[in-house]
mmCIF file of C-alpha atoms and ligand atoms in Angstrom:
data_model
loop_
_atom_site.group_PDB
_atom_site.id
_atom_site.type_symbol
_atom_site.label_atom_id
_atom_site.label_comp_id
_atom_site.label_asym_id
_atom_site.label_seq_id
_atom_site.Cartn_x
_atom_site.Cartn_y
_atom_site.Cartn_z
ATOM 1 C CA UNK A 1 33.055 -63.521 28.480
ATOM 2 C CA UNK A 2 35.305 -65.415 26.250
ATOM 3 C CA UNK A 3 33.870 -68.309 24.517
ATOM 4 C CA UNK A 4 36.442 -71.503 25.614
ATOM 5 C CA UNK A 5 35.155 -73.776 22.734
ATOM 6 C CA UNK A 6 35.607 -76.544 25.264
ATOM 7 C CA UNK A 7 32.745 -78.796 25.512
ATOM 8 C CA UNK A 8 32.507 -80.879 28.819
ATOM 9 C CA UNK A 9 35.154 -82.209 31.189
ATOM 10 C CA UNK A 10 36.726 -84.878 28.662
ATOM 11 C CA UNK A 11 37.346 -82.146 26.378
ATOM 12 C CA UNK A 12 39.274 -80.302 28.742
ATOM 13 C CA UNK A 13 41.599 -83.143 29.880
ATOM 14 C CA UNK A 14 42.351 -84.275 26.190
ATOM 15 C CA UNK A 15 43.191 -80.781 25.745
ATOM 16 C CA UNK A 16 45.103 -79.791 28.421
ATOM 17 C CA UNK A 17 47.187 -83.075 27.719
ATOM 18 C CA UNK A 18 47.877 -82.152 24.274
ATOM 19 C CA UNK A 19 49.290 -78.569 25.547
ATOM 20 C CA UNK A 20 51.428 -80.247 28.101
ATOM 21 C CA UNK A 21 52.958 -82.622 25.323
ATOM 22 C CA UNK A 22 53.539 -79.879 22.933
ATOM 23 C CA UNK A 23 55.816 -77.947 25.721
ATOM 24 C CA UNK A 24 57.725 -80.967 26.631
ATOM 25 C CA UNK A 25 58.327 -81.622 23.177
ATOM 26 C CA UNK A 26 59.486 -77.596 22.672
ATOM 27 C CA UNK A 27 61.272 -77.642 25.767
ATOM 28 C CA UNK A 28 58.557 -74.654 26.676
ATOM 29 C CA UNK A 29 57.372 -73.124 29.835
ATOM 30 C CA UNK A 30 54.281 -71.655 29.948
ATOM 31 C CA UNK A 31 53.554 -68.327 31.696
ATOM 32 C CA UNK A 32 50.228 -67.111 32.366
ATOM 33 C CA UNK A 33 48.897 -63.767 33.616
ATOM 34 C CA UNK A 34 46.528 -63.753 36.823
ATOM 35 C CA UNK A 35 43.729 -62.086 34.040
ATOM 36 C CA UNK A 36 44.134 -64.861 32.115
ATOM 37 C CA UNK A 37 40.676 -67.351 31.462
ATOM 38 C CA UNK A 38 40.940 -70.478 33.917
ATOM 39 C CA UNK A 39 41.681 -72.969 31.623
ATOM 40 C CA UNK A 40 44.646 -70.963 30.640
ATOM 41 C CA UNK A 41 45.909 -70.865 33.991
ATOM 42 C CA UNK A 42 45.191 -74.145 35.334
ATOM 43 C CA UNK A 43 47.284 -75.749 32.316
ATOM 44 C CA UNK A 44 50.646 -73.017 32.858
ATOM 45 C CA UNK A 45 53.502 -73.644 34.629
ATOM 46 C CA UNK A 46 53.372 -70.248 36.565
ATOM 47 C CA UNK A 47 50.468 -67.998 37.140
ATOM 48 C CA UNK A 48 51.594 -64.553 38.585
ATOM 49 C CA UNK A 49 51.570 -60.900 38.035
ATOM 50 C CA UNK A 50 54.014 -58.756 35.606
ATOM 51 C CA UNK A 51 57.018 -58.784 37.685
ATOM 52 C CA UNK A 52 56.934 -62.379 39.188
ATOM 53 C CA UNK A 53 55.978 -63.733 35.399
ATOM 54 C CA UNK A 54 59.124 -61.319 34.417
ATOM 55 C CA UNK A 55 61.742 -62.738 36.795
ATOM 56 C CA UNK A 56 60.373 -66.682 35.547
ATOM 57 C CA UNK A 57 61.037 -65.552 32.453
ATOM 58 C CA UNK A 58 64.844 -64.142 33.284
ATOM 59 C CA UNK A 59 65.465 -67.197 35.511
ATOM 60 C CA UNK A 60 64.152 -69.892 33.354
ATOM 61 C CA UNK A 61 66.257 -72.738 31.852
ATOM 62 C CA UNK A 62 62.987 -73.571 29.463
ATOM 63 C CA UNK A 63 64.067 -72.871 25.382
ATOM 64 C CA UNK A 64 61.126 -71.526 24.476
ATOM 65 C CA UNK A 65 58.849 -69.131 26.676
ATOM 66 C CA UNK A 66 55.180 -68.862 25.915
ATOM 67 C CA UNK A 67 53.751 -65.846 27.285
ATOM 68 C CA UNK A 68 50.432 -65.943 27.836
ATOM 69 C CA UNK A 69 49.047 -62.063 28.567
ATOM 70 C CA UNK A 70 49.652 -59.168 26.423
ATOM 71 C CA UNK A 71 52.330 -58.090 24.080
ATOM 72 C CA UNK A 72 54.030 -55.644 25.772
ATOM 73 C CA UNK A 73 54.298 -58.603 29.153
ATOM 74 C CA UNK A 74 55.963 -60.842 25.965
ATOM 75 C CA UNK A 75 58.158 -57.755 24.614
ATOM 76 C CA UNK A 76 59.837 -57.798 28.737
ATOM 77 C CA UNK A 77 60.071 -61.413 28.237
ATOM 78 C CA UNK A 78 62.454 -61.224 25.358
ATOM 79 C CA UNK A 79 64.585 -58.244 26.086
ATOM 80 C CA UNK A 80 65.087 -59.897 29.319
ATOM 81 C CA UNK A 81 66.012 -63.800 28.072
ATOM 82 C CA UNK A 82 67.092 -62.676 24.241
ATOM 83 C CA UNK A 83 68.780 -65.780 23.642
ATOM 84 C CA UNK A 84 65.195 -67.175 23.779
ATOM 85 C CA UNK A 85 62.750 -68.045 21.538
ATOM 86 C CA UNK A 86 59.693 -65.994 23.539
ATOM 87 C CA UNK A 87 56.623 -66.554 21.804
ATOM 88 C CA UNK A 88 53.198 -65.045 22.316
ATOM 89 C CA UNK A 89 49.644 -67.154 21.328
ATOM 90 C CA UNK A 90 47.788 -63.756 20.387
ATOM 91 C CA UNK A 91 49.994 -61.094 18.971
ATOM 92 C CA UNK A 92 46.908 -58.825 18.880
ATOM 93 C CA UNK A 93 46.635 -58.854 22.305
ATOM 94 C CA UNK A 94 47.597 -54.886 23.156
ATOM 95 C CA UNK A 95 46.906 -52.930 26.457
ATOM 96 C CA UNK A 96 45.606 -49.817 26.026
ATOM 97 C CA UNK A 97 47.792 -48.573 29.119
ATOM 98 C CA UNK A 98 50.937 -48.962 27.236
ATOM 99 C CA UNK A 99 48.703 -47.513 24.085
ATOM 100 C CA UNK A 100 48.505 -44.018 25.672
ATOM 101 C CA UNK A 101 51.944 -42.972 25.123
ATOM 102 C CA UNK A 102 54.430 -43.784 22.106
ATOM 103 C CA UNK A 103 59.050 -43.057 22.128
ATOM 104 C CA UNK A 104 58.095 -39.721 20.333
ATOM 105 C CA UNK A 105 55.771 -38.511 23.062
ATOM 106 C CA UNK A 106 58.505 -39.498 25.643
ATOM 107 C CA UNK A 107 61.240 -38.102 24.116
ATOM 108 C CA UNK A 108 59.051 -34.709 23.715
ATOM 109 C CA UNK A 109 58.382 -34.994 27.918
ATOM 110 C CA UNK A 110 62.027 -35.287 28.758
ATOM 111 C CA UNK A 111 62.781 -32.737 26.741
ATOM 112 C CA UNK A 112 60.848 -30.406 28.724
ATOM 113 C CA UNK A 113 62.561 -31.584 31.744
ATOM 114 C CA UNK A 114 66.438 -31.864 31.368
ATOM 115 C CA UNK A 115 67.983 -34.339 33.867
ATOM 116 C CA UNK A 116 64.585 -36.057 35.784
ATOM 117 C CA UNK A 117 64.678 -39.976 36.252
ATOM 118 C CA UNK A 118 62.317 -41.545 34.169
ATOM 119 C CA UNK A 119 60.168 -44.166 35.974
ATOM 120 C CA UNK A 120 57.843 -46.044 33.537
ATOM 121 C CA UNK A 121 55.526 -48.848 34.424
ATOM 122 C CA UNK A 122 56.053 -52.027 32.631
ATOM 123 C CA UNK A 123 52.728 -51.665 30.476
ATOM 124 C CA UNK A 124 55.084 -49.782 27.649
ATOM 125 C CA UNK A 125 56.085 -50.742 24.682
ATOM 126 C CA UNK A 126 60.273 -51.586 24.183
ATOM 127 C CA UNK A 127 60.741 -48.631 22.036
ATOM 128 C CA UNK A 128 59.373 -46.671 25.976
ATOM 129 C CA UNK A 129 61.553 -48.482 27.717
ATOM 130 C CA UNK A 130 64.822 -48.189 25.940
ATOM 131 C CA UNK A 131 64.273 -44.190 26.454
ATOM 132 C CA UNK A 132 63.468 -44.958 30.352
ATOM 133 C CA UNK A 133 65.865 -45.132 33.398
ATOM 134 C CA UNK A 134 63.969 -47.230 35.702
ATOM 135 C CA UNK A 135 60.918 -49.687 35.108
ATOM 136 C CA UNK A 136 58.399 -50.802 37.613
ATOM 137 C CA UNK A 137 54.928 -52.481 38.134
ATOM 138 C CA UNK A 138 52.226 -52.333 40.751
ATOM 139 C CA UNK A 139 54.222 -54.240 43.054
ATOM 140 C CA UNK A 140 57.299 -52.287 43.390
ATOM 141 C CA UNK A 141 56.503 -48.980 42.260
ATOM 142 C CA UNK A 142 56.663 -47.082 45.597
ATOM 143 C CA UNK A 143 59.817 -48.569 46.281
ATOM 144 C CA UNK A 144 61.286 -47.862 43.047
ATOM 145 C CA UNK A 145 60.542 -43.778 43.311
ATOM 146 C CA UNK A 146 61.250 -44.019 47.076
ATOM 147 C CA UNK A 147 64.823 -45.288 45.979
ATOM 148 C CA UNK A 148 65.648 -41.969 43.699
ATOM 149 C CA UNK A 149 67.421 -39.409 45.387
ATOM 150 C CA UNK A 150 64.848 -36.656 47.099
ATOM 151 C CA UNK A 151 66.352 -33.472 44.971
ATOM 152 C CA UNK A 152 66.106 -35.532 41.268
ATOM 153 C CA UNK A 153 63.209 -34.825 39.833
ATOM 154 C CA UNK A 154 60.639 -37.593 38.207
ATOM 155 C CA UNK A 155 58.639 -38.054 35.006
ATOM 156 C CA UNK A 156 56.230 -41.583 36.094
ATOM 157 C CA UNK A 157 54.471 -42.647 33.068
ATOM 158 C CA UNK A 158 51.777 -44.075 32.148
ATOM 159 C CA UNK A 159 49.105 -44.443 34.051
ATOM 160 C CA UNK A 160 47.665 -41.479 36.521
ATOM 161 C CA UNK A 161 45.791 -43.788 38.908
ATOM 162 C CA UNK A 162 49.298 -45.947 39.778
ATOM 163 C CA UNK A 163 51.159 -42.389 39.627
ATOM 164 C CA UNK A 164 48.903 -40.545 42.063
ATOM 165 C CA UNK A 165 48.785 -43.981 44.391
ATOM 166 C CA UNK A 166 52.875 -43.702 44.338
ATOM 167 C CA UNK A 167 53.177 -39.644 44.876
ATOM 168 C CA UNK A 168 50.831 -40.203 47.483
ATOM 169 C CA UNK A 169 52.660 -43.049 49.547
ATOM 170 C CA UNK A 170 56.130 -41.423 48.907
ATOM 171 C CA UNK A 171 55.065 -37.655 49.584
ATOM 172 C CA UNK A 172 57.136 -36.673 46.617
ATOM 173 C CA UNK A 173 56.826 -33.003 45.657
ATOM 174 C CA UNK A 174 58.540 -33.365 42.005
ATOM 175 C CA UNK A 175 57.508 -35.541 40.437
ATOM 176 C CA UNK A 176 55.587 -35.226 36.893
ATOM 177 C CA UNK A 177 52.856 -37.663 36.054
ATOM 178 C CA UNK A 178 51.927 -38.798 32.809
ATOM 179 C CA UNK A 179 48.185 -38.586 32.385
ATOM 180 C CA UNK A 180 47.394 -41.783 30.664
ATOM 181 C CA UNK A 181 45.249 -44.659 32.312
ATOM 182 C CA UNK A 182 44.095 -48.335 31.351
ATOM 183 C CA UNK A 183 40.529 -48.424 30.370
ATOM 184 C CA UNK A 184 39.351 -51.331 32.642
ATOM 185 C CA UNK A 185 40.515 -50.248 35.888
ATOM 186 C CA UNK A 186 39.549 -46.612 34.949
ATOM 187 C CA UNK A 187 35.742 -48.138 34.604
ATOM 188 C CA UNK A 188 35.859 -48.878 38.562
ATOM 189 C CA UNK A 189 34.513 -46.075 39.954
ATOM 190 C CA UNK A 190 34.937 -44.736 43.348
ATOM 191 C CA UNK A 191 31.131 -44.666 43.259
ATOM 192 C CA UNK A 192 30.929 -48.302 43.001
ATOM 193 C CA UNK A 193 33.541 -48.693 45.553
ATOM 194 C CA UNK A 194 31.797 -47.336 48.272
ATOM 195 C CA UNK A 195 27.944 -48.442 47.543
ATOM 196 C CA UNK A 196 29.906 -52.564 47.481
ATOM 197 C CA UNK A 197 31.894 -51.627 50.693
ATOM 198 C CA UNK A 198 28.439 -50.045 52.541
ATOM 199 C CA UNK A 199 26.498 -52.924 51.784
ATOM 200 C CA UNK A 200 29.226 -55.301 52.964
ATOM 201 C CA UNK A 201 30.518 -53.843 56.114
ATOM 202 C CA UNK A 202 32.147 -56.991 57.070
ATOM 203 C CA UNK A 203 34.405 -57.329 53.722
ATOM 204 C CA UNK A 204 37.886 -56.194 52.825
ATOM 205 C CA UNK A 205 38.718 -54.350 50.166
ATOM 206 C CA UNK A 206 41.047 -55.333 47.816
ATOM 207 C CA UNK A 207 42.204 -52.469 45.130
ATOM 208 C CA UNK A 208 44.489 -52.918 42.736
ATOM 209 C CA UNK A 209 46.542 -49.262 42.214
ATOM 210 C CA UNK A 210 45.465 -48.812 38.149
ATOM 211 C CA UNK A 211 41.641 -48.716 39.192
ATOM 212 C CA UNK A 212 40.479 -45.295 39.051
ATOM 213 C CA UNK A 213 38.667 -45.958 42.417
ATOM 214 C CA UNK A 214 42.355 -46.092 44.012
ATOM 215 C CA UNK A 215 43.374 -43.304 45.157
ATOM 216 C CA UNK A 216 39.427 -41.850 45.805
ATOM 217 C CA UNK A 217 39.570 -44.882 47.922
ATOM 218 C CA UNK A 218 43.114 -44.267 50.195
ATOM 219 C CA UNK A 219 41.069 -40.671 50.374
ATOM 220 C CA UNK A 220 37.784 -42.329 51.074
ATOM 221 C CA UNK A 221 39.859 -44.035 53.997
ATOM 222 C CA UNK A 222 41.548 -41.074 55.166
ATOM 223 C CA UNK A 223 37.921 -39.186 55.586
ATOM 224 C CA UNK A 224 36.265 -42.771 57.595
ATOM 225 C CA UNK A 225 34.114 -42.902 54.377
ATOM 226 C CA UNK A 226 35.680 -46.162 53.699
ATOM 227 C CA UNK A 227 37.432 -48.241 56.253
ATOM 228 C CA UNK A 228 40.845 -47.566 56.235
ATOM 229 C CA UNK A 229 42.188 -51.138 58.224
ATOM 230 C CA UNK A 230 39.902 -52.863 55.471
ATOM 231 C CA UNK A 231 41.061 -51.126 52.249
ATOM 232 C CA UNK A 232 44.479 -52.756 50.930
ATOM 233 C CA UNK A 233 45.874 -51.427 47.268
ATOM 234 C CA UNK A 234 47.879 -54.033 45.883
ATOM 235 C CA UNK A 235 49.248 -55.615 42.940
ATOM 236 C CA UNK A 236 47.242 -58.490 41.608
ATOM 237 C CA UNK A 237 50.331 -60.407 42.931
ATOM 238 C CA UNK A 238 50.062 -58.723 46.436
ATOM 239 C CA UNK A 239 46.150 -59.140 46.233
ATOM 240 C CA UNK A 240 47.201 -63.200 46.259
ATOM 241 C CA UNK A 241 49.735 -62.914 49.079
ATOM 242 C CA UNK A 242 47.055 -61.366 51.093
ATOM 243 C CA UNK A 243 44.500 -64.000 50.518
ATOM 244 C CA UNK A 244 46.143 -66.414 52.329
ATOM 245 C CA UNK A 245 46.554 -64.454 55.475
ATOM 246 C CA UNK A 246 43.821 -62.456 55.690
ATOM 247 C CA UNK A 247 40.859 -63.494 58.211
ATOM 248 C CA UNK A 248 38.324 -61.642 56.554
ATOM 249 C CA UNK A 249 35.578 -64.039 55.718
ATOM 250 C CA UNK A 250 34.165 -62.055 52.496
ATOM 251 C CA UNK A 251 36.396 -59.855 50.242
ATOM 252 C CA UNK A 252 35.423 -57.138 47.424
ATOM 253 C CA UNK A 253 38.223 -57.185 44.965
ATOM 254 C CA UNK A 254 38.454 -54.033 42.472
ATOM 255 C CA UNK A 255 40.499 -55.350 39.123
ATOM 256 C CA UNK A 256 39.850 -57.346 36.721
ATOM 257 C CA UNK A 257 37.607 -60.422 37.078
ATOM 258 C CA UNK A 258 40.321 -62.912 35.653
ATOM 259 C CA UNK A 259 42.349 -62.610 39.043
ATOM 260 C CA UNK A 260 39.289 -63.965 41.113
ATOM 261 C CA UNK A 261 40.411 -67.415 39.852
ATOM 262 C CA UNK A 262 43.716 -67.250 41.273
ATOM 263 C CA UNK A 263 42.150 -65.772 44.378
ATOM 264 C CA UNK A 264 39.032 -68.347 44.927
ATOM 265 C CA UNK A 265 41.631 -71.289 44.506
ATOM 266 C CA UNK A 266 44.486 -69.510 46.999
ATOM 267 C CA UNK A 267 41.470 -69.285 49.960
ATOM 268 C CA UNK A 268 38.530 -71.031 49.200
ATOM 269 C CA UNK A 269 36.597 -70.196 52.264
ATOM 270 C CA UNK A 270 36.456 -66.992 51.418
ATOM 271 C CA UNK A 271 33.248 -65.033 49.115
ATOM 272 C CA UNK A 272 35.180 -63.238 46.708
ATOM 273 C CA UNK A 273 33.408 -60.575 45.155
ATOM 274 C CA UNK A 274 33.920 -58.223 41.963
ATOM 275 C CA UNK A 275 33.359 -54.700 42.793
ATOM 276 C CA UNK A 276 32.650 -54.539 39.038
ATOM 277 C CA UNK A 277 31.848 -57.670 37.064
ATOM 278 C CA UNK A 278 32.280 -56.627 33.687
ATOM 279 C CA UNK A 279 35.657 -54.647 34.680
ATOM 280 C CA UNK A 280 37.221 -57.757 31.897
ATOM 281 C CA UNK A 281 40.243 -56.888 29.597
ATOM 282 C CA UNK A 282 39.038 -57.981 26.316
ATOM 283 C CA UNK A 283 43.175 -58.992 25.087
ATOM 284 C CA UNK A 284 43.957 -60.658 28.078
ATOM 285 C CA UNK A 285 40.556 -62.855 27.022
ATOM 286 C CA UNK A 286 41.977 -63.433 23.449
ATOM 287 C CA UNK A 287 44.145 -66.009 24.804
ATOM 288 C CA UNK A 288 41.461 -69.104 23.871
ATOM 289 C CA UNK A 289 42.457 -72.890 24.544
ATOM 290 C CA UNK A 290 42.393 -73.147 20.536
ATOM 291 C CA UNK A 291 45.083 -70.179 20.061
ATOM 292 C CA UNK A 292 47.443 -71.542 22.828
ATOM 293 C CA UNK A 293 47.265 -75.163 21.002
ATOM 294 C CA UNK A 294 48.065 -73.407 17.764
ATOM 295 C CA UNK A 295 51.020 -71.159 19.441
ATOM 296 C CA UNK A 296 52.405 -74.384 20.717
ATOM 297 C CA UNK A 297 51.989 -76.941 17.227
ATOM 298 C CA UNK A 298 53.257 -73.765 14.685
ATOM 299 C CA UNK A 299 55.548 -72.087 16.957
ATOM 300 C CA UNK A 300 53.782 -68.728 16.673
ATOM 301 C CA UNK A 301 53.831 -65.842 16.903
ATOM 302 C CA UNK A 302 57.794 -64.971 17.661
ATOM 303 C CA UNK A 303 58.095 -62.049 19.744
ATOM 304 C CA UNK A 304 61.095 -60.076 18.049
ATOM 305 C CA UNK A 305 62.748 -56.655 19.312
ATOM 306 C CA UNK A 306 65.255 -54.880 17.954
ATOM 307 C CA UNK A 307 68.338 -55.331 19.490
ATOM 308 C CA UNK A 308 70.066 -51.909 20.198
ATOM 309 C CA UNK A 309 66.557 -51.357 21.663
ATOM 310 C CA UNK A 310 66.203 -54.189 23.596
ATOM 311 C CA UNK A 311 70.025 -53.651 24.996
ATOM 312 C CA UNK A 312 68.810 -49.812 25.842
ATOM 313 C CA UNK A 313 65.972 -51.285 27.430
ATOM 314 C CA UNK A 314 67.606 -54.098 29.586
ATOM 315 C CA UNK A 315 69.015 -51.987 31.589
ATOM 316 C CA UNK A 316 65.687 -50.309 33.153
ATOM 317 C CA UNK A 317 64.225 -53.992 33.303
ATOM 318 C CA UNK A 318 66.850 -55.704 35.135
ATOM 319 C CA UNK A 319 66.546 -52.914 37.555
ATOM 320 C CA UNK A 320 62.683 -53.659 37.515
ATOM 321 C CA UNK A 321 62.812 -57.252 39.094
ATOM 322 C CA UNK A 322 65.820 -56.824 41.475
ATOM 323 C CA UNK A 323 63.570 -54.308 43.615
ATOM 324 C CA UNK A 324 60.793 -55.644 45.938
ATOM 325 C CA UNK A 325 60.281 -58.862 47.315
ATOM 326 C CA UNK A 326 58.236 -61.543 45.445
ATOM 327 C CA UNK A 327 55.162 -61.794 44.779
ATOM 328 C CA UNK A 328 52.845 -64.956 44.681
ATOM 329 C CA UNK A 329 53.113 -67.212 42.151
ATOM 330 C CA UNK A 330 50.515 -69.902 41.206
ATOM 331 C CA UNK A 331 51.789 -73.169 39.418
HETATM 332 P P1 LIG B 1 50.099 -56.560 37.658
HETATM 333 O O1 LIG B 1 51.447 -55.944 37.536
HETATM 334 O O2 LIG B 1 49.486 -56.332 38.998
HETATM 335 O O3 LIG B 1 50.144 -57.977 37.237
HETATM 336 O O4 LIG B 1 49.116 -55.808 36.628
HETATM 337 C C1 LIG B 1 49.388 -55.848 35.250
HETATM 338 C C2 LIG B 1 48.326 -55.235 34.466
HETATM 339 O O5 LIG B 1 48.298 -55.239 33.258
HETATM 340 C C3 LIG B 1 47.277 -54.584 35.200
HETATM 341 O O6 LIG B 1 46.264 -54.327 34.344
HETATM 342 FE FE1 LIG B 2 46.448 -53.251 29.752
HETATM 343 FE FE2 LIG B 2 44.381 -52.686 31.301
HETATM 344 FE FE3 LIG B 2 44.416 -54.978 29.989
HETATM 345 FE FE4 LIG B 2 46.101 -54.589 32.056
HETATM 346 S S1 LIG B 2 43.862 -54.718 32.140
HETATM 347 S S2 LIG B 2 46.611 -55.469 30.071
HETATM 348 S S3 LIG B 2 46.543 -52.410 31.824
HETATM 349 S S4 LIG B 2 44.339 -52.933 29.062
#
């Protein structure tokens, strides 16, 4: 677990204060992922998944966007709002999702396969997306493929677990899946899965689609191994949406452990449980209290892109957030 370097409740508030002056002063909003640390979240102006945090960052009338997540969640920021200044606290902060495959390797794929749509997942880097058609996330990737014509063919990168979850729900016969995968939702096994949702028979099961317990667990359901009314697979946005509906009284939520913040504070009266509690992304943690002040007094780091290859890219992003409806979004 990340250390905070906060000390007590005084520290927090003086803090918290100081970040909220800085961003007036800046004329910054501040975005922050759902696998962000609390004190992170509580002191943004949004709290959300990729593609609500995306369309904020389109839609947004701020100067300055401060993106706290990942690099590649910063990158969609500024090919999306390039008149911005988009800056990001930790520029180290990778994913090793969008890691697993580089332009070269894409180019290589559609090479092999003349004239199929290419449908890659926002965890990419820009230099991905300007050779894409069509980007997605968790929360509108079904809907995205389902919207391709039947006879065009598909190349779905990056990640296996979200691509299987997707061929699976749309039935699609041709479509090619890139066999990369992000190494914290791999580690949540289907094995861990079912032992949780055996010894809590009364819980629901929250999944989110990257876990490599996802699609085991839509065939878990399909056998009766696991219950198939109580297993949902959702985006971490979706996951909130659902937690203020549901009337489950206990819930075991697969993903990682940031989101059970966002979760505990949408329903309260419900035991939220980790189905692994060490499933943590170690860049979304690099996002301390001390490296956001720093972002916001230095005005660092700027998130550049080129521009011919944010202008290729654009075009797959925009597409990106006008599909699927929205998605919670904390404040
Ligand atoms: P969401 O699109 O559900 O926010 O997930 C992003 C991500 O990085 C998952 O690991
Ligand atoms: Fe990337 Fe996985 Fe971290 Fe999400 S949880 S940012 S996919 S490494």
């Amino acid at each position: 677990m990340a250390t905070t370097g906060i000390r007590g409740d005084e520290d927090l508030r003086k803090w918290s204060d100081e970040v909220r002056r800085l961003a007036v002063e800046r004329d910054a909003v501040i975005l922050a992922h759902n696998y962000q640390i609390p004190e992170i979240q509580d002191v943004a102006d949004h709290v959300g998944d990729s593609l609500a945090l995306s369309r904020i960052a389109a839609a947004s009338s701020a100067a300055t966007i401060v993106f706290a997540g990942v690099y590649f969640m910063a990158e969609t920021a500024k090919i999306l709002a390039p008149e911005k200044t988009v800056l990001i606290p930790e520029p180290r902060a990778g994913c090793s999702l969008a890691d697993s495959i580089d332009a070269d390797q894409l180019r290589q794929w559609k090479s092999e396969h003349p004239g199929a749509v290419v449908v890659a997942y926002v965890n990419t880097s820009a230099q991905v997306k300007a050779e894409t058609d069509l980007c997605c996330t968790s929360a509108n990737a079904v809907e995205i493929v389902a919207g391709i014509p039947s006879d065009k063919k598909v190349l779905f990168l990056p990640d296996q677990f979200l691509g299987a979850h997707v061929q699976r729900t749309t039935k699609r016969k041709n479509m090619h899946i890139w066999m990369g995968e992000c190494h914290v939702h791999a580690g949540i096994s289907p094995q861990e899965l079912r032992a949780k949702a055996e010894a809590a028979p009364e819980s629901e099961l929250f999944v989110h689609p990257e876990c490599g317990c996802a699609t085991p667990a839509l065939w878990l359901s399909g056998t009766g191994d696991l219950p198939a009314e109580r297993t949902h697979v959702l985006s971490t946005g979706g996951m909130l949406d659902r937690a203020r509906t549901t009337q489950a009284r206990s819930v075991l939520v697969a993903t990682e452990t940031g989101m059970l913040h966002q979760l505990r504070r949408a329903n309260p009266s419900i035991k939220w449980e980790p189905v692994n509690a060490k499933a943590e992304c170690v860049y979304m943690k690099m996002t301390t209290p001390e490296v956001l002040l720093n972002c916001l007094r230095e005005g660092t780091t700027e998130v550049v892109v080129d521009r011919e290859i944010a202008s290729r890219a654009r075009r797959a992003v925009e597409a990106m957030i006008s599909v699927g409806a929205s998605s919670s979004v904390g404040e």
